[in-house]
mmCIF file of C-alpha atoms in Angstrom:
data_model
loop_
_atom_site.group_PDB
_atom_site.id
_atom_site.type_symbol
_atom_site.label_atom_id
_atom_site.label_comp_id
_atom_site.label_asym_id
_atom_site.label_seq_id
_atom_site.Cartn_x
_atom_site.Cartn_y
_atom_site.Cartn_z
ATOM 1 C CA MET A 1 45.242 5.022 20.267
ATOM 2 C CA THR A 2 43.187 3.267 17.984
ATOM 3 C CA PRO A 3 43.350 2.323 14.855
ATOM 4 C CA ALA A 4 41.420 3.107 12.096
ATOM 5 C CA GLN A 5 39.058 1.253 10.513
ATOM 6 C CA PRO A 6 39.723 -0.290 7.013
ATOM 7 C CA GLU A 7 37.322 0.809 4.423
ATOM 8 C CA THR A 8 35.257 -1.925 3.768
ATOM 9 C CA LYS A 9 33.117 -2.308 -0.236
ATOM 10 C CA ASP A 10 30.084 -3.994 1.682
ATOM 11 C CA LYS A 11 29.271 -1.146 4.351
ATOM 12 C CA PRO A 12 25.623 -1.799 5.000
ATOM 13 C CA LYS A 13 22.891 0.264 2.641
ATOM 14 C CA PRO A 14 20.633 2.616 3.936
ATOM 15 C CA PRO A 15 16.970 0.946 4.293
ATOM 16 C CA GLY A 16 14.602 2.591 1.261
ATOM 17 C CA LYS A 17 11.364 3.950 1.975
ATOM 18 C CA HIS A 18 8.660 0.341 3.539
ATOM 19 C CA THR A 19 5.516 2.240 2.894
ATOM 20 C CA LEU A 20 2.892 3.356 0.477
ATOM 21 C CA ASP A 21 1.278 6.526 1.340
ATOM 22 C CA VAL A 22 -2.166 6.221 -1.107
ATOM 23 C CA VAL A 23 -5.435 8.025 -1.437
ATOM 24 C CA VAL A 24 -8.147 5.441 -1.433
ATOM 25 C CA TYR A 25 -11.981 6.769 -3.064
ATOM 26 C CA ALA A 26 -15.089 4.408 -2.002
ATOM 27 C CA PRO A 27 -18.077 5.033 -3.384
ATOM 28 C CA GLY A 28 -20.875 7.159 -1.843
ATOM 29 C CA GLU A 29 -18.433 8.824 0.073
ATOM 30 C CA THR A 30 -17.448 11.736 -0.332
ATOM 31 C CA LYS A 31 -13.420 12.167 1.297
ATOM 32 C CA PRO A 32 -11.534 9.683 0.506
ATOM 33 C CA ARG A 33 -8.480 8.180 3.180
ATOM 34 C CA LYS A 34 -5.097 8.150 3.335
ATOM 35 C CA PHE A 35 -3.832 5.367 4.401
ATOM 36 C CA SER A 36 0.341 4.489 4.521
ATOM 37 C CA TRP A 37 0.766 1.044 4.369
ATOM 38 C CA ASP A 38 4.326 -1.613 4.541
ATOM 39 C CA LYS A 39 4.822 -2.183 0.684
ATOM 40 C CA HIS A 40 4.934 -6.277 1.702
ATOM 41 C CA MET A 41 1.103 -6.210 2.532
ATOM 42 C CA LEU A 42 -1.052 -8.546 0.484
ATOM 43 C CA VAL A 43 -4.003 -5.909 -1.190
ATOM 44 C CA ALA A 44 -6.495 -8.465 0.168
ATOM 45 C CA ASP A 45 -5.310 -7.350 3.984
ATOM 46 C CA ALA A 46 -5.195 -3.618 3.021
ATOM 47 C CA ALA A 47 -8.575 -3.737 1.039
ATOM 48 C CA ALA A 48 -10.547 -5.154 4.513
ATOM 49 C CA GLU A 49 -8.304 -2.127 5.993
ATOM 50 C CA ALA A 50 -9.700 1.071 4.406
ATOM 51 C CA ALA A 51 -13.117 -0.824 4.105
ATOM 52 C CA LYS A 52 -13.451 -1.059 7.594
ATOM 53 C CA ALA A 53 -12.169 2.669 7.938
ATOM 54 C CA PHE A 54 -14.972 3.460 5.628
ATOM 55 C CA GLY A 55 -17.187 1.319 8.128
ATOM 56 C CA HIS A 56 -18.198 -0.961 4.847
ATOM 57 C CA THR A 57 -18.982 -4.087 6.985
ATOM 58 C CA SER A 58 -19.328 -6.638 4.416
ATOM 59 C CA GLY A 59 -19.105 -7.618 0.966
ATOM 60 C CA ASN A 60 -15.572 -8.575 -1.321
ATOM 61 C CA PRO A 61 -13.507 -5.642 -0.365
ATOM 62 C CA SER A 62 -11.017 -4.959 -3.062
ATOM 63 C CA LEU A 63 -8.352 -1.925 -4.531
ATOM 64 C CA ALA A 64 -8.487 -0.806 -8.265
ATOM 65 C CA ASN A 65 -6.394 1.670 -9.594
ATOM 66 C CA GLY A 66 -8.075 2.875 -12.589
ATOM 67 C CA LYS A 67 -10.028 0.150 -14.651
ATOM 68 C CA GLU A 68 -7.485 -2.723 -13.231
ATOM 69 C CA VAL A 69 -8.407 -4.330 -10.611
ATOM 70 C CA LEU A 70 -5.601 -5.315 -8.657
ATOM 71 C CA PRO A 71 -4.942 -8.988 -8.324
ATOM 72 C CA ARG A 72 -6.230 -9.685 -4.422
ATOM 73 C CA ASP A 73 -3.548 -12.226 -3.570
ATOM 74 C CA LYS A 74 -0.822 -10.332 -4.124
ATOM 75 C CA GLN A 75 1.618 -7.853 -2.413
ATOM 76 C CA LEU A 76 1.065 -3.791 -2.864
ATOM 77 C CA VAL A 77 4.306 -3.168 -5.083
ATOM 78 C CA ALA A 78 3.877 -6.794 -6.486
ATOM 79 C CA ALA A 79 0.698 -5.025 -7.483
ATOM 80 C CA GLY A 80 2.117 -2.404 -9.303
ATOM 81 C CA VAL A 81 0.956 0.326 -6.124
ATOM 82 C CA ARG A 82 3.464 3.028 -6.003
ATOM 83 C CA ASP A 83 3.841 5.732 -3.367
ATOM 84 C CA GLY A 84 1.107 8.745 -4.283
ATOM 85 C CA ASP A 85 -1.391 6.598 -5.881
ATOM 86 C CA ARG A 86 -5.053 6.942 -5.903
ATOM 87 C CA LEU A 87 -6.667 4.193 -5.286
ATOM 88 C CA GLU A 88 -10.145 3.391 -5.793
ATOM 89 C CA LEU A 89 -12.282 0.905 -2.898
ATOM 90 C CA ILE A 90 -14.176 -1.913 -5.018
ATOM 91 C CA ASP A 91 -16.539 -4.650 -3.814
ATOM 92 C CA ILE A 92 -15.308 -8.303 -6.034
ATOM 93 C CA GLY A 93 -18.386 -9.136 -5.957
ATOM 94 C CA GLY A 94 -21.087 -6.529 -7.102
ATOM 95 C CA GLY A 95 -20.266 -3.034 -5.338
ATOM 96 C CA VAL A 96 -19.869 -1.613 -1.795
#
């Protein structure tokens, strides 16, 4: 018979959700696309991935949440993106 393990106060907590499920709209597209991104991904990297998925190969893609252009050098979570957000693919150099 083995003794019971003593309870510790430092039990690891289950990991939280590390991804953000968002919907992205793009100019000239009739249907939005769903993306699941790591919440620590840079806005610039997420925008580039979305642009590629929509077939936009030129420009300087970024993402906007409403009228606010998200800072490309920040992580999605730090830029205020939340699970379920609807984002718009934009070109900060002039229109995708």
